[in-house]
Each structure stands twice: as structure tokens, then as C-alpha cells.
PDB file of C-alpha atoms in Angstrom:
ATOM      1  CA  UNK A   1     109.873 102.067 119.803  1.00 51.00           C
ATOM      2  CA  UNK A   2     109.771  98.316 119.575  1.00 57.00           C
ATOM      3  CA  UNK A   3     113.048  96.501 118.946  1.00 60.00           C
ATOM      4  CA  UNK A   4     113.775  95.290 115.510  1.00 68.00           C
ATOM      5  CA  UNK A   5     113.863  91.164 115.268  1.00 86.00           C
ATOM      6  CA  UNK A   6     116.326  91.569 113.245  1.00 93.00           C
ATOM      7  CA  UNK A   7     119.226  93.645 112.454  1.00 96.00           C
ATOM      8  CA  UNK A   8     120.768  94.280 108.621  1.00 96.00           C
ATOM      9  CA  UNK A   9     124.389  95.437 109.462  1.00 98.00           C
ATOM     10  CA  UNK A  10     126.372  96.770 106.215  1.00 98.00           C
ATOM     11  CA  UNK A  11     129.883  95.568 106.525  1.00 98.00           C
ATOM     12  CA  UNK A  12     133.119  96.069 105.042  1.00 98.00           C
ATOM     13  CA  UNK A  13     136.743  94.629 104.875  1.00 98.00           C
ATOM     14  CA  UNK A  14     139.264  97.266 106.032  1.00 98.00           C
ATOM     15  CA  UNK A  15     140.950  98.125 102.541  1.00 96.00           C
ATOM     16  CA  UNK A  16     138.465  97.541 100.283  1.00 95.00           C
ATOM     17  CA  UNK A  17     135.965 100.009  98.479  1.00 93.00           C
ATOM     18  CA  UNK A  18     132.171 100.325  99.360  1.00 92.00           C
ATOM     19  CA  UNK A  19     131.492  98.460  96.354  1.00 91.00           C
ATOM     20  CA  UNK A  20     132.335  95.459  98.124  1.00 94.00           C
ATOM     21  CA  UNK A  21     130.412  95.886 101.287  1.00 95.00           C
ATOM     22  CA  UNK A  22     128.100  92.880 101.892  1.00 98.00           C
ATOM     23  CA  UNK A  23     124.925  92.588 104.638  1.00 97.00           C
ATOM     24  CA  UNK A  24     124.853  90.412 107.416  1.00 98.00           C
ATOM     25  CA  UNK A  25     121.246  89.528 109.241  1.00 97.00           C
ATOM     26  CA  UNK A  26     121.787  89.270 113.114  1.00 97.00           C
ATOM     27  CA  UNK A  27     119.306  89.203 116.180  1.00 96.00           C
ATOM     28  CA  UNK A  28     119.830  92.212 118.658  1.00 96.00           C
ATOM     29  CA  UNK A  29     120.034  89.660 121.087  1.00 96.00           C
ATOM     30  CA  UNK A  30     123.192  88.267 119.811  1.00 97.00           C
ATOM     31  CA  UNK A  31     126.722  89.488 120.652  1.00 98.00           C
ATOM     32  CA  UNK A  32     129.808  90.460 118.765  1.00 98.00           C
ATOM     33  CA  UNK A  33     131.049  87.222 118.772  1.00 98.00           C
ATOM     34  CA  UNK A  34     128.085  85.884 117.150  1.00 98.00           C
ATOM     35  CA  UNK A  35     128.312  88.588 114.831  1.00 98.00           C
ATOM     36  CA  UNK A  36     131.560  87.468 113.927  1.00 98.00           C
ATOM     37  CA  UNK A  37     130.598  84.056 112.924  1.00 98.00           C
ATOM     38  CA  UNK A  38     127.995  85.236 110.676  1.00 98.00           C
ATOM     39  CA  UNK A  39     130.564  87.235 108.901  1.00 98.00           C
ATOM     40  CA  UNK A  40     132.903  84.594 108.746  1.00 98.00           C
ATOM     41  CA  UNK A  41     130.002  82.836 107.030  1.00 98.00           C
ATOM     42  CA  UNK A  42     129.200  85.749 104.532  1.00 97.00           C
ATOM     43  CA  UNK A  43     132.533  85.621 103.200  1.00 97.00           C
ATOM     44  CA  UNK A  44     134.288  82.450 103.880  1.00 96.00           C
ATOM     45  CA  UNK A  45     136.980  83.033 100.807  1.00 95.00           C
ATOM     46  CA  UNK A  46     137.864  86.669 101.756  1.00 94.00           C
ATOM     47  CA  UNK A  47     138.584  85.301 105.449  1.00 95.00           C
ATOM     48  CA  UNK A  48     140.236  82.001 104.589  1.00 93.00           C
ATOM     49  CA  UNK A  49     142.555  80.935 107.445  1.00 92.00           C
ATOM     50  CA  UNK A  50     140.999  83.287 110.005  1.00 95.00           C
ATOM     51  CA  UNK A  51     138.939  82.058 112.626  1.00 96.00           C
ATOM     52  CA  UNK A  52     136.039  84.238 113.162  1.00 97.00           C
ATOM     53  CA  UNK A  53     137.286  84.894 116.851  1.00 96.00           C
ATOM     54  CA  UNK A  54     140.790  86.696 115.317  1.00 97.00           C
ATOM     55  CA  UNK A  55     138.524  89.206 113.349  1.00 98.00           C
ATOM     56  CA  UNK A  56     138.306  92.690 115.251  1.00 98.00           C
ATOM     57  CA  UNK A  57     135.257  94.499 114.529  1.00 99.00           C
ATOM     58  CA  UNK A  58     134.614  98.226 114.590  1.00 98.00           C
ATOM     59  CA  UNK A  59     131.197 100.139 114.714  1.00 98.00           C
ATOM     60  CA  UNK A  60     131.692 103.058 112.175  1.00 97.00           C
ATOM     61  CA  UNK A  61     129.023 105.385 110.286  1.00 96.00           C
ATOM     62  CA  UNK A  62     130.496 105.695 106.419  1.00 94.00           C
ATOM     63  CA  UNK A  63     127.891 106.834 104.224  1.00 91.00           C
ATOM     64  CA  UNK A  64     128.136 104.712 100.966  1.00 89.00           C
ATOM     65  CA  UNK A  65     127.558 107.583  98.373  1.00 79.00           C
ATOM     66  CA  UNK A  66     128.424 106.846  94.848  1.00 72.00           C
ATOM     67  CA  UNK A  67     131.680 109.283  94.965  1.00 71.00           C
ATOM     68  CA  UNK A  68     133.524 107.208  97.461  1.00 65.00           C
ATOM     69  CA  UNK A  69     132.783 103.443  95.693  1.00 70.00           C
ATOM     70  CA  UNK A  70     136.477 103.344  94.266  1.00 81.00           C
ATOM     71  CA  UNK A  71     138.662 104.400  96.846  1.00 87.00           C
ATOM     72  CA  UNK A  72     139.381 101.804  99.624  1.00 93.00           C
ATOM     73  CA  UNK A  73     138.131 102.809 103.295  1.00 94.00           C
ATOM     74  CA  UNK A  74     141.291 102.413 105.557  1.00 95.00           C
ATOM     75  CA  UNK A  75     140.557 101.911 109.192  1.00 96.00           C
ATOM     76  CA  UNK A  76     143.671 103.934 110.235  1.00 95.00           C
ATOM     77  CA  UNK A  77     142.034 106.815 108.442  1.00 94.00           C
ATOM     78  CA  UNK A  78     138.591 106.622 109.948  1.00 94.00           C
ATOM     79  CA  UNK A  79     138.324 108.994 112.747  1.00 94.00           C
ATOM     80  CA  UNK A  80     135.163 107.964 114.558  1.00 95.00           C
ATOM     81  CA  UNK A  81     135.117 104.182 115.265  1.00 97.00           C
ATOM     82  CA  UNK A  82     134.688 102.032 118.352  1.00 97.00           C
ATOM     83  CA  UNK A  83     135.925  98.756 118.474  1.00 98.00           C
ATOM     84  CA  UNK A  84     133.529  96.113 119.815  1.00 98.00           C
ATOM     85  CA  UNK A  85     134.248  93.701 122.842  1.00 98.00           C
ATOM     86  CA  UNK A  86     133.225  90.167 122.004  1.00 96.00           C
ATOM     87  CA  UNK A  87     130.570  89.958 124.836  1.00 97.00           C
ATOM     88  CA  UNK A  88     128.568  92.969 124.139  1.00 97.00           C
ATOM     89  CA  UNK A  89     124.901  92.524 122.846  1.00 97.00           C
ATOM     90  CA  UNK A  90     124.270  94.128 119.223  1.00 97.00           C
ATOM     91  CA  UNK A  91     121.166  95.639 120.503  1.00 95.00           C
ATOM     92  CA  UNK A  92     123.763  97.683 123.102  1.00 95.00           C
ATOM     93  CA  UNK A  93     125.457  99.110 120.241  1.00 95.00           C
ATOM     94  CA  UNK A  94     122.870  99.538 117.906  1.00 92.00           C
ATOM     95  CA  UNK A  95     120.128 100.950 119.704  1.00 86.00           C
ATOM     96  CA  UNK A  96     116.903 102.620 117.146  1.00 82.00           C
ATOM     97  CA  UNK A  97     117.062 102.063 113.470  1.00 88.00           C
ATOM     98  CA  UNK A  98     119.786 101.870 111.653  1.00 92.00           C
ATOM     99  CA  UNK A  99     121.020 104.517 108.830  1.00 92.00           C
ATOM    100  CA  UNK A 100     120.767 103.283 105.452  1.00 92.00           C
ATOM    101  CA  UNK A 101     123.306 103.331 102.573  1.00 93.00           C
ATOM    102  CA  UNK A 102     126.047 103.413 105.364  1.00 96.00           C
ATOM    103  CA  UNK A 103     128.723 101.079 106.325  1.00 97.00           C
ATOM    104  CA  UNK A 104     128.068 100.135 109.889  1.00 98.00           C
ATOM    105  CA  UNK A 105     131.060  97.473 110.583  1.00 98.00           C
ATOM    106  CA  UNK A 106     134.647  97.516 109.181  1.00 98.00           C
ATOM    107  CA  UNK A 107     136.211  93.692 109.697  1.00 98.00           C
ATOM    108  CA  UNK A 108     139.537  93.889 110.573  1.00 98.00           C
ATOM    109  CA  UNK A 109     141.826  90.647 109.996  1.00 95.00           C
ATOM    110  CA  UNK A 110     144.412  89.816 112.299  1.00 92.00           C
ATOM    111  CA  UNK A 111     148.390  90.772 111.696  1.00 86.00           C
ATOM    112  CA  UNK A 112     149.807  88.312 109.267  1.00 78.00           C
ATOM    113  CA  UNK A 113     152.111  85.912 111.267  1.00 73.00           C
ATOM    114  CA  UNK A 114     156.020  85.531 110.465  1.00 66.00           C
ATOM    115  CA  UNK A 115     156.798  82.290 110.830  1.00 62.00           C
ATOM    116  CA  UNK A 116     161.035  81.996 110.838  1.00 60.00           C
ATOM    117  CA  UNK A 117     162.450  79.251 108.698  1.00 61.00           C
ATOM    118  CA  UNK A 118     165.241  77.366 109.666  1.00 56.00           C
TER     119      UNK A 118
END
């Protein structure tokens, strides 16, 4: 089977409903780090103040049915997930055709930092 020239990945920020899903087009030869940059560029306001390198991306397979578009999707509640390493090529992680109407990537923001005021 021929490798696609572009992967269209459906993404969702952790804690949001599938109603807020968005797609990112990425080359299969790109890395997870490249994908982080594309995601940051796609939703800059949602990720304001967060560097792309600080995002954690998780491969998931969550059907985007009409019945689950109002419930927040929480990474902690997803049983089958895999954290993606920045150096991996997307073609290694997504072999074959992608399932349509499915969330492929959960975007996890870094934990908030606490600054001590003194």
C-alpha cells in the first residue's frame, strides 16, 4: 500500500469535548516534535503561554460519535493510550489508513507551575 503524502490527524485538547476537535495535516516523514509545532500553530490561543516542546501528545483511538460530543474527554480515563516521543516519525506511529470520525491525538498541556511570592 502506498504511503499517503499527508496525514490528517484529528486532535483534541485533554479535558475538552469532541465538539472542539480539530485536524492537523502533517507529512508522514515529520516527527512528533514537528506535529507539536503544527498543533501549537493551529490553536495558538488555547495554548497561549505554552511552548510546543512542553506539550505531551498521546496516540488514542476515540470514536467521535454524536453521543459523546458533550462529555469532556479526560486523558486519565482513557485506558488505551500511548505517549509519543518527540523523535519518532509519524509514519512509524500511524501505519496504514487512519480511521475516520476518530480522535487520533490527545494534546496534554504541561502541569501549571506554582510561583512563590515572597
